[in-house]
């Protein structure tokens, strides 16, 4: 009994050390381009390896909990001491039967998520904050789906919730980055009594060109390492921006005098935008679309 108790204490100490390493990681250094943070890789790899011994750890945690409960029952003046143990939370399937080991694993992942959210706030660029959370959230989800042990512990409800969080970060990024760009294509203020106001139209094209140039310059340096997520982002951006630009171009480009004036203000064709959007999120590798 004593030997088993010591084994349990040693295992709990290991996970306690992991928790402390997450809590104590308060570094203000940001990951260039919003890439996956090393703390995330370390923690998820640790859990992935631990879950290769999930059955053994489940047994150790249950046995240790029994021993501590027995000790507390024999300790006068300490009723309810077991409340300090990991709670038997919902297991992700609507049942209150989460094991002590699964509760411990969930606690580690909650601490990790909280730490990552704090780190995301270090970015001054709000869209980059969303990219950072997308990168790290996607990494966690892929690790969970690739590990039977972690997947069983967190449950389907947790996985669906994190997938929904990723979609929300995606929408936040698009709104913060491309909202002003789409505002350039509104008809309001461009016509008076049915006549196109050429100076305002010139400003719209100049604003769009400047905004798009800055986005491309900045966000081609950002990182989205998961190829599927990178592709989804680019397709999503193209689906919103290119049709709106093509429509705006079709309605108003003929207002300019053909030749040098058109070339001065109409810097991009829709096909150009597609090529440049396909250069976003590659970490500045300079890959061009063929």
Coordinates of C-alpha atoms in Angstrom, one line a residue:
X1 CA 0.0 0.0 0.0
X2 CA 2.8 2.4 0.9
X3 CA 4.7 1.6 -2.3
X4 CA 1.6 2.2 -4.4
X5 CA 0.9 5.4 -2.5
X6 CA 4.5 6.7 -3.3
X7 CA 4.1 5.8 -6.9
X8 CA 0.9 7.7 -7.1
X9 CA 2.5 10.7 -5.3
X10 CA 5.4 10.6 -7.8
X11 CA 3.0 10.6 -10.8
X12 CA 1.0 13.5 -9.3
X13 CA 4.1 15.4 -8.6
X14 CA 5.1 15.1 -12.3
X15 CA 1.8 16.5 -13.4
X16 CA 2.1 19.2 -10.7
X17 CA 5.4 20.2 -12.1
X18 CA 3.9 20.4 -15.6
X19 CA 1.1 22.7 -14.2
X20 CA 3.7 24.8 -12.6
X21 CA 5.8 25.1 -15.8
X22 CA 2.8 26.4 -17.6
X23 CA 1.9 28.9 -14.8
X24 CA 5.4 30.1 -14.5
X25 CA 5.8 30.7 -18.3
X26 CA 5.2 34.4 -18.3
X27 CA 7.7 35.4 -21.0
X28 CA 6.8 38.5 -22.9
X29 CA 8.6 37.3 -26.0
X30 CA 6.2 36.9 -28.9
X31 CA 6.4 34.3 -31.6
X32 CA 7.3 35.9 -35.0
X33 CA 4.3 35.8 -37.4
X34 CA 2.0 34.3 -34.8
X35 CA 3.5 30.8 -35.0
X36 CA 2.8 27.9 -32.6
X37 CA 4.4 28.6 -29.2
X38 CA 7.0 26.3 -27.8
X39 CA 5.1 25.9 -24.6
X40 CA 2.2 24.6 -26.6
X41 CA 4.4 22.0 -28.4
X42 CA 6.0 21.0 -25.1
X43 CA 2.8 20.5 -23.2
X44 CA 0.9 18.7 -25.9
X45 CA 3.8 16.4 -26.7
X46 CA 4.0 15.7 -22.9
X47 CA 0.3 14.8 -22.8
X48 CA 0.6 12.7 -26.0
X49 CA 3.4 10.7 -24.5
X50 CA 1.7 10.3 -21.1
X51 CA -1.5 9.0 -22.8
X52 CA 0.4 6.2 -24.3
X53 CA 0.2 4.8 -20.8
X54 CA -3.3 6.0 -20.2
X55 CA -4.6 2.8 -18.7
X56 CA -1.8 2.6 -16.2
X57 CA -2.2 6.3 -15.3
X58 CA -5.9 5.9 -14.9
X59 CA -5.3 3.1 -12.4
X60 CA -2.6 5.0 -10.5
X61 CA -4.8 8.1 -10.2
X62 CA -7.8 6.1 -9.0
X63 CA -5.8 4.2 -6.5
X64 CA -4.1 7.3 -5.2
X65 CA -7.5 9.0 -4.8
X66 CA -8.8 6.0 -2.8
X67 CA -5.7 6.1 -0.5
X68 CA -6.1 9.8 0.1
X69 CA -9.8 9.5 0.8
X70 CA -9.1 6.7 3.2
X71 CA -6.5 8.8 4.9
X72 CA -8.8 11.8 5.2
X73 CA -11.5 9.7 6.7
X74 CA -9.2 8.7 9.5
X75 CA -8.0 12.2 10.0
X76 CA -10.2 13.9 12.6
X77 CA -11.3 17.4 12.0
X78 CA -10.9 17.3 8.2
X79 CA -14.2 16.4 6.7
X80 CA -14.6 17.1 3.0
X81 CA -10.8 17.1 2.4
X82 CA -11.4 15.2 -0.9
X83 CA -12.8 18.4 -2.3
X84 CA -9.2 19.3 -3.1
X85 CA -9.0 16.5 -5.7
X86 CA -9.7 17.1 -9.4
X87 CA -13.5 17.4 -9.8
X88 CA -15.6 14.7 -11.6
X89 CA -16.5 17.0 -14.4
X90 CA -18.6 16.3 -17.5
X91 CA -16.7 13.9 -19.8
X92 CA -17.8 15.6 -23.0
X93 CA -20.7 13.2 -23.6
X94 CA -23.1 14.6 -21.1
X95 CA -22.3 12.3 -18.2
X96 CA -20.7 13.1 -14.9
X97 CA -18.2 10.3 -14.8
X98 CA -14.9 11.8 -15.7
X99 CA -12.0 9.9 -14.3
X100 CA -9.4 11.5 -12.0
X101 CA -6.7 11.2 -14.7
X102 CA -8.9 12.8 -17.3
X103 CA -9.8 15.6 -14.9
X104 CA -6.1 16.2 -14.4
X105 CA -5.4 16.2 -18.2
X106 CA -8.3 18.7 -18.7
X107 CA -6.8 20.9 -16.0
X108 CA -3.5 21.0 -17.8
X109 CA -5.1 21.9 -21.1
X110 CA -7.2 24.6 -19.5
X111 CA -4.1 26.2 -18.0
X112 CA -2.4 25.9 -21.4
X113 CA -5.3 27.7 -23.1
X114 CA -5.3 30.4 -20.5
X115 CA -1.6 31.0 -20.9
X116 CA -1.9 31.1 -24.7
X117 CA -4.7 33.7 -24.5
X118 CA -2.5 35.8 -22.3
X119 CA 0.3 35.6 -24.8
X120 CA -1.9 36.5 -27.7
X121 CA -2.6 39.9 -26.0
X122 CA 1.1 40.7 -26.4
X123 CA 0.5 41.3 -30.1
X124 CA -0.2 44.9 -30.9
X125 CA -1.7 43.9 -34.3
X126 CA -5.3 42.6 -33.4
X127 CA -5.6 40.4 -36.5
X128 CA -2.2 38.8 -35.6
X129 CA -3.6 38.0 -32.2
X130 CA -6.3 35.9 -34.0
X131 CA -3.8 34.2 -36.2
X132 CA -1.7 33.3 -33.2
X133 CA -4.8 31.7 -31.5
X134 CA -5.8 30.0 -34.7
X135 CA -2.3 28.5 -35.1
X136 CA -2.1 27.3 -31.5
X137 CA -5.7 26.1 -31.4
X138 CA -5.3 24.1 -34.6
X139 CA -2.1 22.5 -33.2
X140 CA -3.9 21.4 -30.1
X141 CA -6.9 20.0 -32.0
X142 CA -4.6 18.1 -34.3
X143 CA -2.7 16.6 -31.3
X144 CA -6.0 15.7 -29.7
X145 CA -7.4 14.0 -32.8
X146 CA -4.1 12.2 -33.3
X147 CA -4.0 10.7 -29.8
X148 CA -6.7 8.2 -28.9
X149 CA -5.9 8.7 -25.2
X150 CA -6.3 12.5 -25.2
X151 CA -9.3 12.3 -27.5
X152 CA -11.1 9.9 -25.1
X153 CA -10.3 12.1 -22.1
X154 CA -11.5 15.5 -23.5
X155 CA -14.6 14.1 -25.3
X156 CA -16.5 15.2 -28.4
X157 CA -18.2 18.2 -26.9
X158 CA -14.8 19.8 -26.0
X159 CA -13.5 19.1 -29.5
X160 CA -16.6 20.7 -31.2
X161 CA -16.2 23.7 -28.8
X162 CA -12.6 24.2 -29.8
X163 CA -13.4 23.9 -33.5
X164 CA -16.1 26.6 -33.0
X165 CA -13.5 28.8 -31.3
X166 CA -11.2 28.4 -34.3
X167 CA -14.0 29.5 -36.7
X168 CA -14.6 32.5 -34.5
X169 CA -10.9 33.5 -34.6
X170 CA -11.1 33.2 -38.4
X171 CA -14.1 35.5 -38.5
X172 CA -12.4 38.0 -36.1
X173 CA -9.3 38.0 -38.3
X174 CA -11.3 38.7 -41.5
X175 CA -13.4 41.4 -39.9
X176 CA -10.4 43.2 -38.5
X177 CA -8.2 42.9 -41.6
X178 CA -10.6 43.2 -44.5
X179 CA -13.5 45.3 -43.2
X180 CA -11.8 48.6 -44.2
X181 CA -10.8 47.1 -47.5
X182 CA -14.4 46.2 -48.3
X183 CA -15.5 49.7 -47.2
X184 CA -13.6 51.1 -50.2
X185 CA -16.1 49.4 -52.5
X186 CA -19.3 51.0 -51.1
X187 CA -21.3 53.2 -53.5
X188 CA -22.3 55.7 -50.8
X189 CA -20.7 59.1 -51.4
X190 CA -19.5 58.3 -54.9
X191 CA -22.4 59.8 -56.8
X192 CA -24.3 63.0 -56.6
X193 CA -27.5 63.3 -58.7
X194 CA -26.5 60.3 -60.6
X195 CA -23.0 61.6 -61.5
X196 CA -19.9 59.9 -60.3
X197 CA -17.6 62.2 -58.3
X198 CA -14.3 61.6 -59.8
X199 CA -12.1 63.0 -57.0
X200 CA -13.9 60.7 -54.5
X201 CA -13.5 57.8 -56.8
X202 CA -9.8 58.5 -57.1
X203 CA -9.5 58.5 -53.3
X204 CA -11.3 55.2 -53.1
X205 CA -8.9 53.5 -55.4
X206 CA -5.9 55.1 -53.7
X207 CA -7.2 53.9 -50.3
X208 CA -7.7 50.4 -51.5
X209 CA -4.3 50.2 -53.1
X210 CA -2.6 51.5 -50.0
X211 CA -4.6 49.2 -47.7
X212 CA -4.0 46.1 -49.8
X213 CA -0.3 46.9 -50.3
X214 CA 0.2 47.2 -46.5
X215 CA -1.8 44.0 -45.8
X216 CA 0.3 42.1 -48.3
X217 CA 3.6 43.5 -47.0
X218 CA 2.8 42.7 -43.4
X219 CA 0.8 39.5 -43.6
X220 CA 3.0 37.7 -46.1
X221 CA 5.4 37.6 -43.2
X222 CA 2.9 36.0 -40.9
X223 CA 2.9 32.2 -40.4
X224 CA 0.1 29.7 -40.8
X225 CA 2.0 26.4 -40.7
X226 CA -1.0 24.1 -41.1
X227 CA -1.4 23.8 -44.9
X228 CA -5.2 23.1 -44.7
X229 CA -5.9 26.1 -42.5
X230 CA -3.6 28.3 -44.6
X231 CA -5.6 27.3 -47.7
X232 CA -8.9 27.8 -46.0
X233 CA -7.9 31.3 -44.9
X234 CA -6.7 32.3 -48.4
X235 CA -9.9 30.9 -50.1
X236 CA -12.1 32.6 -47.5
X237 CA -10.3 36.0 -48.2
X238 CA -10.5 35.6 -51.9
X239 CA -14.2 34.7 -51.8
X240 CA -14.9 38.0 -50.0
X241 CA -12.5 40.4 -51.6
X242 CA -12.2 39.5 -55.2
X243 CA -15.9 39.5 -56.2
X244 CA -16.4 42.8 -54.4
X245 CA -13.4 44.3 -56.2
X246 CA -14.4 42.9 -59.6
X247 CA -17.8 44.4 -59.2
X248 CA -16.5 47.8 -58.1
X249 CA -14.0 47.8 -61.0
X250 CA -16.7 46.9 -63.5
X251 CA -19.0 49.8 -62.2
X252 CA -16.4 52.6 -62.0
X253 CA -13.2 52.0 -63.8
X254 CA -14.5 53.4 -67.1
X255 CA -14.9 56.8 -65.4
X256 CA -11.2 57.3 -65.7
X257 CA -9.6 58.4 -68.9
X258 CA -8.2 55.4 -70.7
X259 CA -4.4 55.1 -70.6
X260 CA -2.2 56.7 -68.0
X261 CA -5.0 57.8 -65.7
X262 CA -6.5 54.4 -65.5
X263 CA -3.0 52.9 -64.9
X264 CA -2.4 55.4 -62.1
X265 CA -5.5 54.5 -60.1
X266 CA -6.4 50.9 -61.1
X267 CA -3.2 49.3 -59.8
X268 CA -4.7 45.8 -59.6
X269 CA -6.7 43.4 -61.7
X270 CA -8.8 40.8 -59.9
X271 CA -6.3 38.1 -61.0
X272 CA -3.5 40.1 -59.4
X273 CA -5.3 40.1 -56.1
X274 CA -5.7 36.3 -56.2
X275 CA -1.9 35.9 -56.7
X276 CA -1.0 38.2 -53.9
X277 CA -3.5 36.7 -51.5
X278 CA -1.9 33.3 -52.2
X279 CA 1.3 34.8 -50.8
X280 CA -0.1 35.5 -47.4
X281 CA 0.8 33.5 -44.3
X282 CA 3.9 31.8 -45.7
X283 CA 6.3 33.5 -43.2
X284 CA 8.1 35.6 -45.8
X285 CA 9.4 32.6 -47.8
X286 CA 8.6 34.5 -51.0
X287 CA 6.7 31.7 -52.6
X288 CA 4.9 32.8 -55.7
X289 CA 1.8 31.3 -57.2
X290 CA 2.7 29.6 -60.6

